[in-house]
Short mmCIF file of N, CA, C and O in Angstrom, two decimals:
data_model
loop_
_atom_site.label_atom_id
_atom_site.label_comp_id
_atom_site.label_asym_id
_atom_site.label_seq_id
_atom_site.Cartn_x
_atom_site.Cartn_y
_atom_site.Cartn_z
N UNK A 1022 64.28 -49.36 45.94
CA UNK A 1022 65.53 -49.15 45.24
C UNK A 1022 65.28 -48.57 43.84
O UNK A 1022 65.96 -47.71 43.29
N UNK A 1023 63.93 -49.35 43.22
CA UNK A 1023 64.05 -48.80 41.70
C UNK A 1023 63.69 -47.57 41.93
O UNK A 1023 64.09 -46.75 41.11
N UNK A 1024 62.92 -47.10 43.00
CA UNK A 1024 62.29 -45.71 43.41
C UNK A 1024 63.09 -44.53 43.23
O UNK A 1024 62.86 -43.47 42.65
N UNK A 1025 64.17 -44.98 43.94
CA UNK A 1025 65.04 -43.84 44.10
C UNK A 1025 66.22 -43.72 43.13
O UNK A 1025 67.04 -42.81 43.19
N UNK A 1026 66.24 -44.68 42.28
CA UNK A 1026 67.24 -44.40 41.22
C UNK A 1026 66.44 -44.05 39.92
O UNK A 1026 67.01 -43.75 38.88
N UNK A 1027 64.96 -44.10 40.07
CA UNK A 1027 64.35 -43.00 38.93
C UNK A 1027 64.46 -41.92 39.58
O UNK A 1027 64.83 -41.08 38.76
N UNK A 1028 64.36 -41.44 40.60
CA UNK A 1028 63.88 -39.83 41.36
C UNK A 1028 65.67 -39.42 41.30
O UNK A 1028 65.88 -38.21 41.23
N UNK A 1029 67.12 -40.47 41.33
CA UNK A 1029 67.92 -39.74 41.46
C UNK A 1029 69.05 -39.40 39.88
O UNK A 1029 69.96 -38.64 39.53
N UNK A 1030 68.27 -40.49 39.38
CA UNK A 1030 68.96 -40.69 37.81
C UNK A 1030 68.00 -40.20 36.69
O UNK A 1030 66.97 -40.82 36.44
N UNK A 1031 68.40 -39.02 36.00
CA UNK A 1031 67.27 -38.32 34.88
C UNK A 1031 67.76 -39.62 33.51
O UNK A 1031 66.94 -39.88 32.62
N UNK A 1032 68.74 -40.10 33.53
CA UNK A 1032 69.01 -41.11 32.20
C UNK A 1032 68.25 -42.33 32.31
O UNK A 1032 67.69 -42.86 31.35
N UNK A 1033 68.22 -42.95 33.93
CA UNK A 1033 67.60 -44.20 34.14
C UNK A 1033 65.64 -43.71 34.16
O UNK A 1033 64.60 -44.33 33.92
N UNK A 1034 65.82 -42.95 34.38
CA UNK A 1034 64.08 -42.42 34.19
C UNK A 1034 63.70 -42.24 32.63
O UNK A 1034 62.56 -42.33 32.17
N UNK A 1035 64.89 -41.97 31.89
CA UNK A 1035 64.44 -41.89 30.85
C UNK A 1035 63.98 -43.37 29.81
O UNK A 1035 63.21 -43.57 28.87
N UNK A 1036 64.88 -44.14 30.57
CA UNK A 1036 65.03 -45.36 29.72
C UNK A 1036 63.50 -46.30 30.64
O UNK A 1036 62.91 -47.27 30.17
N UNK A 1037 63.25 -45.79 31.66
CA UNK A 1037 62.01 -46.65 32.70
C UNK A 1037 61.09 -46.28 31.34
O UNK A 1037 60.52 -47.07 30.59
N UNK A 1038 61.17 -44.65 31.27
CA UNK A 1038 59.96 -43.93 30.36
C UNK A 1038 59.57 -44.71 29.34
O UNK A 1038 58.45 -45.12 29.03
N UNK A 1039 61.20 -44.93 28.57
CA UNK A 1039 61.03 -45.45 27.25
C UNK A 1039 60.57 -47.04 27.29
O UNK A 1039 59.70 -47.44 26.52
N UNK A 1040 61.02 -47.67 27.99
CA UNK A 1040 60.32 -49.00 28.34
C UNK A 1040 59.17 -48.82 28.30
O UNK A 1040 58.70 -49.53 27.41
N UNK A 1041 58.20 -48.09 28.92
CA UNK A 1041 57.08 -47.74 29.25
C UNK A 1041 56.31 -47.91 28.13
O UNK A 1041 55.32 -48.62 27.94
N UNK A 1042 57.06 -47.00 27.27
CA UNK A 1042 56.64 -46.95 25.98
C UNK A 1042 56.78 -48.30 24.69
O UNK A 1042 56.11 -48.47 23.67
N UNK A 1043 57.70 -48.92 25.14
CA UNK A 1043 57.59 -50.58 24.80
C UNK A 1043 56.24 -50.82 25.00
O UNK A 1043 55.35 -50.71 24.16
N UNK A 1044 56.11 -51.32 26.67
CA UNK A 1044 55.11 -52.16 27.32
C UNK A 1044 53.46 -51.86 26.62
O UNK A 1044 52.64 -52.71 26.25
N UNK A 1045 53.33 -50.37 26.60
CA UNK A 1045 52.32 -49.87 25.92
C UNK A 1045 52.02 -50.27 24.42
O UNK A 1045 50.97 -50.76 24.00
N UNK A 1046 52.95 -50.02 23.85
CA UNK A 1046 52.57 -50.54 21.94
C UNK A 1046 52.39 -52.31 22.00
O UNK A 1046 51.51 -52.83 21.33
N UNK A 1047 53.40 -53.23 22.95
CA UNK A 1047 53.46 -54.36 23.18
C UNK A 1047 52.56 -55.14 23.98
O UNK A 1047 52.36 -56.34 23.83
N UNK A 1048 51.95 -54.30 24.95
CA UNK A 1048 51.13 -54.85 25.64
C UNK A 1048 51.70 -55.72 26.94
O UNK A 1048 51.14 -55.47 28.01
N UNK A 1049 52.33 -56.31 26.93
CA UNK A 1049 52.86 -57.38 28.04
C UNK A 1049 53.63 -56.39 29.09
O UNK A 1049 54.54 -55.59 28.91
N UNK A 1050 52.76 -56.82 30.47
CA UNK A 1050 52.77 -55.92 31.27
C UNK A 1050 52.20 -54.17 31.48
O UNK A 1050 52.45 -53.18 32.17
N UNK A 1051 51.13 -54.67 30.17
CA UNK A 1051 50.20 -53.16 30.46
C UNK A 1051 49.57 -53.42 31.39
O UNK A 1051 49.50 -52.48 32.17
N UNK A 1052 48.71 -54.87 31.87
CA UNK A 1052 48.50 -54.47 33.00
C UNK A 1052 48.31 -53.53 34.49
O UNK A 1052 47.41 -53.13 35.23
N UNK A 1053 50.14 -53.47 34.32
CA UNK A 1053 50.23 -52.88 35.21
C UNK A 1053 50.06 -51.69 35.26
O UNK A 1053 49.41 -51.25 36.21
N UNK A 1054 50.55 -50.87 34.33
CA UNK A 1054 50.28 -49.61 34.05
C UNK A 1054 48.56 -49.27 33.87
O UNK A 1054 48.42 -48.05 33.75
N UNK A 1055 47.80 -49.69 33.84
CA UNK A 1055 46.76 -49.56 34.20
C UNK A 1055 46.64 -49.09 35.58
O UNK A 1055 45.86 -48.16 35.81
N UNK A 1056 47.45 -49.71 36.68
CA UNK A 1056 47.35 -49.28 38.02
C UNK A 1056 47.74 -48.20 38.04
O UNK A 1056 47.60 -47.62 39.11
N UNK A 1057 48.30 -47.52 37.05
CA UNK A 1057 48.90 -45.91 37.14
C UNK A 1057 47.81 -45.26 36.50
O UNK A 1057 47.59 -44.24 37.16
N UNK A 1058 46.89 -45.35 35.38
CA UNK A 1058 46.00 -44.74 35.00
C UNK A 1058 45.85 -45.57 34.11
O UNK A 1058 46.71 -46.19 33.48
N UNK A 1059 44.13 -45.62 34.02
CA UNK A 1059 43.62 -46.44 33.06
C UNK A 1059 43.14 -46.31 31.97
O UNK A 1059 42.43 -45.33 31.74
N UNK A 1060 43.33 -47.03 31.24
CA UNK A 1060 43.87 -46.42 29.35
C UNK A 1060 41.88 -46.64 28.98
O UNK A 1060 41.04 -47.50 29.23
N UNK A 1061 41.91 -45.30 28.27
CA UNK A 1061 40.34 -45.60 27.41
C UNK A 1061 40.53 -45.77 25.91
O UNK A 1061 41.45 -45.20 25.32
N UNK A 1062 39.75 -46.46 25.37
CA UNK A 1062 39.91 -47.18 24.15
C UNK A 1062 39.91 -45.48 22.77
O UNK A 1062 40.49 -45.53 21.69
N UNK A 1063 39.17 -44.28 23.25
CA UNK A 1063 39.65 -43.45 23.14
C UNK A 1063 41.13 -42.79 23.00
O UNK A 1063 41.14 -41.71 22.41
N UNK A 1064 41.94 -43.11 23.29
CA UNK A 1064 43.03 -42.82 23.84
C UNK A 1064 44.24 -43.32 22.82
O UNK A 1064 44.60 -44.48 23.00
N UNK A 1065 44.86 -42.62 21.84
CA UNK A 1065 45.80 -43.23 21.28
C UNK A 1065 46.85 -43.54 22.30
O UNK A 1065 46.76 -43.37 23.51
N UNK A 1066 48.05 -44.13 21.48
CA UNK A 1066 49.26 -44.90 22.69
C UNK A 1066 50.08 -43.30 22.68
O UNK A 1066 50.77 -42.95 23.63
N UNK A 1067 49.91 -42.49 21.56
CA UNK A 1067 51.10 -41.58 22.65
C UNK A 1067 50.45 -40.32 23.73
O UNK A 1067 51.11 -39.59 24.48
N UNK A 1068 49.03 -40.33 23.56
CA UNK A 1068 48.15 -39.64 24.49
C UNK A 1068 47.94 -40.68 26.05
O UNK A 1068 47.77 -40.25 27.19
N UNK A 1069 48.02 -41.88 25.70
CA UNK A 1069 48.41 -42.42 26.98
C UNK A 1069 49.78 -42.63 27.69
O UNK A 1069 50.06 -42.95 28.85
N UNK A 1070 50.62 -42.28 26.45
CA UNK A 1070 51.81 -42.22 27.62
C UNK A 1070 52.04 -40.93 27.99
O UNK A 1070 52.79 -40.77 28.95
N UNK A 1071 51.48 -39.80 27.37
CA UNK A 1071 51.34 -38.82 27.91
C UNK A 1071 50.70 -38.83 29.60
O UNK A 1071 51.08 -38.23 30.61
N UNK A 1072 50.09 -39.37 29.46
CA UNK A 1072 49.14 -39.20 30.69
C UNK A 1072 49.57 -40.34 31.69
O UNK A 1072 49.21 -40.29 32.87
N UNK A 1073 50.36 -41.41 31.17
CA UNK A 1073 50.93 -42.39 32.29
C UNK A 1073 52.49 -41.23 33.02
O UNK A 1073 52.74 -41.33 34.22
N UNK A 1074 53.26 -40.31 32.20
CA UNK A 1074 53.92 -39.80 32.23
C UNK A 1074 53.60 -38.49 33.59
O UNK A 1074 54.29 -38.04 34.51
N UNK A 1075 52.26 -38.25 33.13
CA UNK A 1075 51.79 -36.97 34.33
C UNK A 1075 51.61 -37.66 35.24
O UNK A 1075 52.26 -37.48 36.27
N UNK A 1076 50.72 -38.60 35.15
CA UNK A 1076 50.56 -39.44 36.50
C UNK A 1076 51.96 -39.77 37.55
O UNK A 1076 51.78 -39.59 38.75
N UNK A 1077 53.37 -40.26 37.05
CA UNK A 1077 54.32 -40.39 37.63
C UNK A 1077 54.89 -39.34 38.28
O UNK A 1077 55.86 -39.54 39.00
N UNK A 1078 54.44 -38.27 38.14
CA UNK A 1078 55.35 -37.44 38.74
C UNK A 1078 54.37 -37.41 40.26
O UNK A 1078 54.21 -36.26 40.66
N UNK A 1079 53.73 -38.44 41.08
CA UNK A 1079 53.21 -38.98 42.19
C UNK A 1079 54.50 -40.20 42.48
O UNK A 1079 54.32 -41.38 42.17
N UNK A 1080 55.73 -39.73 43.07
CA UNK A 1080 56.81 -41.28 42.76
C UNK A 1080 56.66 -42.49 43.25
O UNK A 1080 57.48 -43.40 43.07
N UNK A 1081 55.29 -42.63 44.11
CA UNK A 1081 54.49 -44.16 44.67
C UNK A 1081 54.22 -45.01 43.28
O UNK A 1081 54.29 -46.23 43.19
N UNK A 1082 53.90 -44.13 42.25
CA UNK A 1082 53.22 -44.91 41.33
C UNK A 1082 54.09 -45.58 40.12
O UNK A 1082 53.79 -46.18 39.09
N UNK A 1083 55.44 -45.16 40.81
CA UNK A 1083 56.50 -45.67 40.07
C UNK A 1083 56.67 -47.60 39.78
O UNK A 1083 57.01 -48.43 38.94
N UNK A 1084 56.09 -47.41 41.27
CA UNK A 1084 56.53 -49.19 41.62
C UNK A 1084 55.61 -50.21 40.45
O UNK A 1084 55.96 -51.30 40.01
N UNK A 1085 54.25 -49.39 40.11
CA UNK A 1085 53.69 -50.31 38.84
C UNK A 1085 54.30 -50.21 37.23
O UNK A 1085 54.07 -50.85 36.20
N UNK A 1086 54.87 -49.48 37.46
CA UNK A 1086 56.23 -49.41 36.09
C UNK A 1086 57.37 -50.37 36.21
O UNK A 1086 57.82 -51.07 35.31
N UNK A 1087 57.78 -50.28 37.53
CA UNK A 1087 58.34 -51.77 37.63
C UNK A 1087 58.10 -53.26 37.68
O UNK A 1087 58.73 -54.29 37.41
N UNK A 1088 56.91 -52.92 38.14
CA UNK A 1088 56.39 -54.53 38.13
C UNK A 1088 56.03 -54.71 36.32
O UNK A 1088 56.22 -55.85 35.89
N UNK A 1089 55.50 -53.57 35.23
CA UNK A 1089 55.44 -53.67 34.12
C UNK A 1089 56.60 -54.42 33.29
O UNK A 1089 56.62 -55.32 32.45
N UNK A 1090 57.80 -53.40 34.10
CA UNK A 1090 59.05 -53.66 33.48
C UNK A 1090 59.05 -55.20 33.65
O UNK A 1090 59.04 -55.84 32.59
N UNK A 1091 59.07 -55.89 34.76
CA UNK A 1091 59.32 -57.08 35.18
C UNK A 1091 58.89 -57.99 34.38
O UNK A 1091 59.62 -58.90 34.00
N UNK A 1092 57.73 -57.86 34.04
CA UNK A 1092 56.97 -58.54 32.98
C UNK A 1092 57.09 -58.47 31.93
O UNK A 1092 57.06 -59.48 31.22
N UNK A 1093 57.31 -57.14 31.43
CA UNK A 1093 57.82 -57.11 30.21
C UNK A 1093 59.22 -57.80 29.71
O UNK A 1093 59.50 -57.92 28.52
N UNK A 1094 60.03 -58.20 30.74
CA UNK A 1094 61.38 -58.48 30.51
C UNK A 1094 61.17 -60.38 30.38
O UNK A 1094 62.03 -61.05 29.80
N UNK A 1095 60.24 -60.87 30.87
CA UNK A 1095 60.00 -62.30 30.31
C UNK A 1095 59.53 -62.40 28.99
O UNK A 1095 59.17 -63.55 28.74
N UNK A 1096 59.37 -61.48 27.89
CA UNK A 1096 59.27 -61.73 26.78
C UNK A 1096 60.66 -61.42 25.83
O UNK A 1096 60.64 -61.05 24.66
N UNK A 1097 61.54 -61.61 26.43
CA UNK A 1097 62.67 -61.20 25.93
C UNK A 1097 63.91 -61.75 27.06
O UNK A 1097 65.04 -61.52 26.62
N UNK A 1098 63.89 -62.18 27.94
CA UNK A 1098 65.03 -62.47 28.98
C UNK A 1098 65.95 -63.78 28.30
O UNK A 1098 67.17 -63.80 28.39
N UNK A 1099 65.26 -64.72 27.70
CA UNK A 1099 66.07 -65.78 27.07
C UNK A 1099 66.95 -65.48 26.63
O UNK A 1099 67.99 -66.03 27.00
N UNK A 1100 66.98 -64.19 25.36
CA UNK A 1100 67.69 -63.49 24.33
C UNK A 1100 68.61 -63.58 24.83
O UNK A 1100 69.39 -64.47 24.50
N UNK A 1101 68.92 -62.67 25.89
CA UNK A 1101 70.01 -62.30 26.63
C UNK A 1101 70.53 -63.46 27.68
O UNK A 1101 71.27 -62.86 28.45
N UNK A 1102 70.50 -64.39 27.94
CA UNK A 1102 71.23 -65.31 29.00
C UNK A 1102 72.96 -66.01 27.89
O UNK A 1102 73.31 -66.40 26.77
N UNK A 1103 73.30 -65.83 28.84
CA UNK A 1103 74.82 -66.48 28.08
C UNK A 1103 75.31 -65.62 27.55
O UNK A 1103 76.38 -65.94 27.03
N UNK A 1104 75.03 -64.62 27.42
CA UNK A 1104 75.64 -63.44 26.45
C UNK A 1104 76.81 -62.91 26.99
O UNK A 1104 76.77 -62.56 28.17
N UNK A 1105 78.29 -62.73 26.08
CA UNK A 1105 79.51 -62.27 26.55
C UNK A 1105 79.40 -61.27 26.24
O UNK A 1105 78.45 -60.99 25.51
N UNK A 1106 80.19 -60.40 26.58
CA UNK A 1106 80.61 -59.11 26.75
C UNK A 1106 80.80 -58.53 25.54
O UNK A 1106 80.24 -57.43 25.55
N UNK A 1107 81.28 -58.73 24.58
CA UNK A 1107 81.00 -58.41 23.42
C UNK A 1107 79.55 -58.31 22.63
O UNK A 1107 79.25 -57.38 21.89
N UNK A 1108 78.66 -59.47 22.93
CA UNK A 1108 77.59 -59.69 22.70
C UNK A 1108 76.63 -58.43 23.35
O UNK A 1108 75.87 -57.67 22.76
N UNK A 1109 76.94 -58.48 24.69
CA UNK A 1109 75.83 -57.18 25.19
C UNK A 1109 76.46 -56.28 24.82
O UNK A 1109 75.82 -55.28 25.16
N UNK A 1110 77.50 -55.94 24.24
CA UNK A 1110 77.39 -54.65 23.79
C UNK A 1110 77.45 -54.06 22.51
O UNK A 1110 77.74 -52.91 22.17
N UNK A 1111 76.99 -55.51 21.58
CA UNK A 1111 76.17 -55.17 20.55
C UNK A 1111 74.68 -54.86 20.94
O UNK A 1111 74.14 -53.81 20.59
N UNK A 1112 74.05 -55.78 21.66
CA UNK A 1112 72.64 -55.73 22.06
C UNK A 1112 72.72 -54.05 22.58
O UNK A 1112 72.12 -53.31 21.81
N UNK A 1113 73.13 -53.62 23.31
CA UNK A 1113 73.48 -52.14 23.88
C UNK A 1113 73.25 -51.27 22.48
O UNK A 1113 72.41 -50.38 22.38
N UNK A 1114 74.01 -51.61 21.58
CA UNK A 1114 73.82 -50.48 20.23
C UNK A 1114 72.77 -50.81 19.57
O UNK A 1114 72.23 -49.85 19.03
N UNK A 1115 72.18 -52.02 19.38
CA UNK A 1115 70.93 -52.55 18.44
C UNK A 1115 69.57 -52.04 19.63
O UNK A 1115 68.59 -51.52 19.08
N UNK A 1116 69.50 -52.17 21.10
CA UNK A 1116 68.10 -52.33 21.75
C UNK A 1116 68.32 -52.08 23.10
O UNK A 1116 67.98 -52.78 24.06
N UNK A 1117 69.15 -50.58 23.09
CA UNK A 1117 69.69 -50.47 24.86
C UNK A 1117 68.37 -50.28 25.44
O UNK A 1117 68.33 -50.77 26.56
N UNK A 1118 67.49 -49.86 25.16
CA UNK A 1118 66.21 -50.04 26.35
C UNK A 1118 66.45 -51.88 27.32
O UNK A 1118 66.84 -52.31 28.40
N UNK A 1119 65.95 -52.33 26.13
CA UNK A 1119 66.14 -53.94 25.97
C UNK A 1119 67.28 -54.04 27.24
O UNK A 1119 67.19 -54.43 28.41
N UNK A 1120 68.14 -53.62 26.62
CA UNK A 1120 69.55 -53.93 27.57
C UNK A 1120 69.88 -53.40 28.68
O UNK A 1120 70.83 -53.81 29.35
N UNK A 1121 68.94 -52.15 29.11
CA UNK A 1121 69.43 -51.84 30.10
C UNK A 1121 68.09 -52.47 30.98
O UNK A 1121 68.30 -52.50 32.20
N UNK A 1122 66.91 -52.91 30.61
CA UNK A 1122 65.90 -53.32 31.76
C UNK A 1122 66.98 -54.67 32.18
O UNK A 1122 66.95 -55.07 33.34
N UNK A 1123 67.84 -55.28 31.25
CA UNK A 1123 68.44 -56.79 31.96
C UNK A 1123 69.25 -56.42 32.51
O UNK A 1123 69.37 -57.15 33.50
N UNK A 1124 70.16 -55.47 32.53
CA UNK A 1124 70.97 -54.95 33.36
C UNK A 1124 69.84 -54.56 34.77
O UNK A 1124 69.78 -54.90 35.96
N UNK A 1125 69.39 -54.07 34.26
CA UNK A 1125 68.42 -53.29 36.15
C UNK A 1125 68.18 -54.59 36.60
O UNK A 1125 68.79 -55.02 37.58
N UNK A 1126 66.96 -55.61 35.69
CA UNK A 1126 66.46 -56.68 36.47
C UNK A 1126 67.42 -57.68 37.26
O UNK A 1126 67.28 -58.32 38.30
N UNK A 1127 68.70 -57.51 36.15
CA UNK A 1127 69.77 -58.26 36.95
C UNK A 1127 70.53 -57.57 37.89
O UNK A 1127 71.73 -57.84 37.91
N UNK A 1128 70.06 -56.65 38.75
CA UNK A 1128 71.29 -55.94 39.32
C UNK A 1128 72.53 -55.64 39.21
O UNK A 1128 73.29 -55.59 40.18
N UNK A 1129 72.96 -55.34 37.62
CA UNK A 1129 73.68 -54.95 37.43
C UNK A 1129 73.94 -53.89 36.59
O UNK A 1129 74.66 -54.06 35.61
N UNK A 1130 73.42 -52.80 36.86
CA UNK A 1130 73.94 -51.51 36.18
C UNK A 1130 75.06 -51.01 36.08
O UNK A 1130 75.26 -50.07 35.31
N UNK A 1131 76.05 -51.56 36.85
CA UNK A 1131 77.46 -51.09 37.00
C UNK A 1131 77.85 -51.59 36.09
O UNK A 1131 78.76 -50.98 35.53
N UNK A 1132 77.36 -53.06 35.41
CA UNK A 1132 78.12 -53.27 34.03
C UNK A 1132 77.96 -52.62 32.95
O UNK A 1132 78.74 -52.71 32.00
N UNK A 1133 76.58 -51.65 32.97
CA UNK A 1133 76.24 -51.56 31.53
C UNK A 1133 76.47 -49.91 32.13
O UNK A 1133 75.71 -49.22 31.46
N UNK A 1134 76.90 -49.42 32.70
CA UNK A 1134 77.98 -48.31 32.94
C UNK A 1134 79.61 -48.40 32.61
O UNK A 1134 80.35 -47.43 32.72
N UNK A 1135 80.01 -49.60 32.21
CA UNK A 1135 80.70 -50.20 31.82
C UNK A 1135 80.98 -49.96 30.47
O UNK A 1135 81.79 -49.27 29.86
N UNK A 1136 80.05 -50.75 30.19
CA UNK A 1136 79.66 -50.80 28.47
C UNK A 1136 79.85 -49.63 27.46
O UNK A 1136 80.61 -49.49 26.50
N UNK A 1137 78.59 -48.58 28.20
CA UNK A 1137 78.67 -47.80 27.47
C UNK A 1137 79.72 -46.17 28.23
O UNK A 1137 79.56 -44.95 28.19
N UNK A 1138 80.39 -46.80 28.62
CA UNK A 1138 81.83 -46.14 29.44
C UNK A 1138 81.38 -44.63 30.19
O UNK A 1138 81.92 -43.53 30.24
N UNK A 1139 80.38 -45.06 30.61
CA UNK A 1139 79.51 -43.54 31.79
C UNK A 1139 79.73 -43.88 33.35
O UNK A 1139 79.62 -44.98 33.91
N UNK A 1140 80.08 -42.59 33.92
CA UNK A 1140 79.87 -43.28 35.02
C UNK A 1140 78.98 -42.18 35.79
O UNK A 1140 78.74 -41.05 35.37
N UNK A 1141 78.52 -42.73 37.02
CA UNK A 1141 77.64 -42.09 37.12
C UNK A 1141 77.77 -42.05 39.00
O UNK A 1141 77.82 -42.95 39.84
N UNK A 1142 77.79 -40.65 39.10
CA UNK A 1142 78.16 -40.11 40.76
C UNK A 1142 76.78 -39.87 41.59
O UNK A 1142 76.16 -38.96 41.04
N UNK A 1143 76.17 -40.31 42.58
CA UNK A 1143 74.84 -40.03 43.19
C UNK A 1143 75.47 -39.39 44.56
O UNK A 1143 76.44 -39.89 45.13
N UNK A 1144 75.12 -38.79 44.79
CA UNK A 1144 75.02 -37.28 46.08
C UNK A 1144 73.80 -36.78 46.51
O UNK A 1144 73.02 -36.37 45.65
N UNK A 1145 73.55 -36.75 47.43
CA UNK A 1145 72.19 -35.95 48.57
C UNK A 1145 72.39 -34.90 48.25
O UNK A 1145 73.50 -34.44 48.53
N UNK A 1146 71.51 -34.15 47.61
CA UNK A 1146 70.80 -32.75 47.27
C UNK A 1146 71.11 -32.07 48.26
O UNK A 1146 71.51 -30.94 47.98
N UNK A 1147 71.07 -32.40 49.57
CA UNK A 1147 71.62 -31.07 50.51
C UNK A 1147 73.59 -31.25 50.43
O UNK A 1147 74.18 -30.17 50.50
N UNK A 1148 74.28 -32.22 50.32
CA UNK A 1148 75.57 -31.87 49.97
C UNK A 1148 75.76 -31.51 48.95
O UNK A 1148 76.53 -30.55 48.97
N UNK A 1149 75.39 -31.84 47.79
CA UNK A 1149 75.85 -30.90 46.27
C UNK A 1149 75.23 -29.58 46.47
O UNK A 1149 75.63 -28.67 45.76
N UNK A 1150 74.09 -29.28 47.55
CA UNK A 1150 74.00 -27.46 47.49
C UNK A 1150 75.41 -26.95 48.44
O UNK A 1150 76.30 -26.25 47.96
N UNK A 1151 75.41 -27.46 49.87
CA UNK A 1151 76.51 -27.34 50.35
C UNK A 1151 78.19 -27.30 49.63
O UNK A 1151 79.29 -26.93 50.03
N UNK A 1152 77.78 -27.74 48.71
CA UNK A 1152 79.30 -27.60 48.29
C UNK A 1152 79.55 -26.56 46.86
O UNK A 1152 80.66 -26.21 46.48
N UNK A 1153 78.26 -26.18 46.23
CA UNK A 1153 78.02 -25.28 45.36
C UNK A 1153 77.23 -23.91 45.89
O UNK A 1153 76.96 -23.00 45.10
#
């Protein structure tokens, strides 16, 4: 599922990216990204997300960005429990990365399509050519 809503959403890929780029300066859940390519002590953090970045465009290797994400989101998931609607959508203007991995982890993106009042239409590449 997370597979195909990076390969079909360029905004939600962007925000996986930018997480990415959390996990990396933060560490928690680099781990995983190691399974995508492994960082040499050589290697500043934006030459490795360079290169965690080339590596993804293989979309198998997506799934260790998620399991990053996953991990990364227990250093921060407390924050967010109990939070009303007003509340996440301050968190949304202060740390939408932040806010949108709890939205994904929680299965709920439709709220924080909500939030920030987008909505967002998914279609099979052979009907949007068919119809253009």
């Amino acid at each position: 599922m997370f597979i195909n809503l990076i390969q079909l959403s360029p905004v939600d890929r962007r925000y996986a990216l930018d997480a990415m780029g959390y996990i990396v300066e933060e560490g928690t859940g680099g781990r995983h990204l190691n399974e995508v390519h492994k960082k040499n002590f050589q290697m500043t953090t934006s030459e490795y997300i360079n290169v965690l970045k080339k590596s993804l465009e293989d979309s198998s290797q997506w799934v260790w960005v998620y399991k990053a994400i996953s991990e990364w989101y227990g250093t921060f998931e407390k924050e967010y429990q109990d939070l009303n609607i007003n509340q996440l959508k301050s968190r949304w203007k202060t740390t939408p990365i932040h806010t949108w991995v709890h939205f994904l982890l929680n299965g709920e993106l439709h709220r924080l399509r909500e939030l920030d009042q987008s909505e967002m239409i998914l279609i099979e590449k052979e009907t949007w050519e068919r119809m253009n």
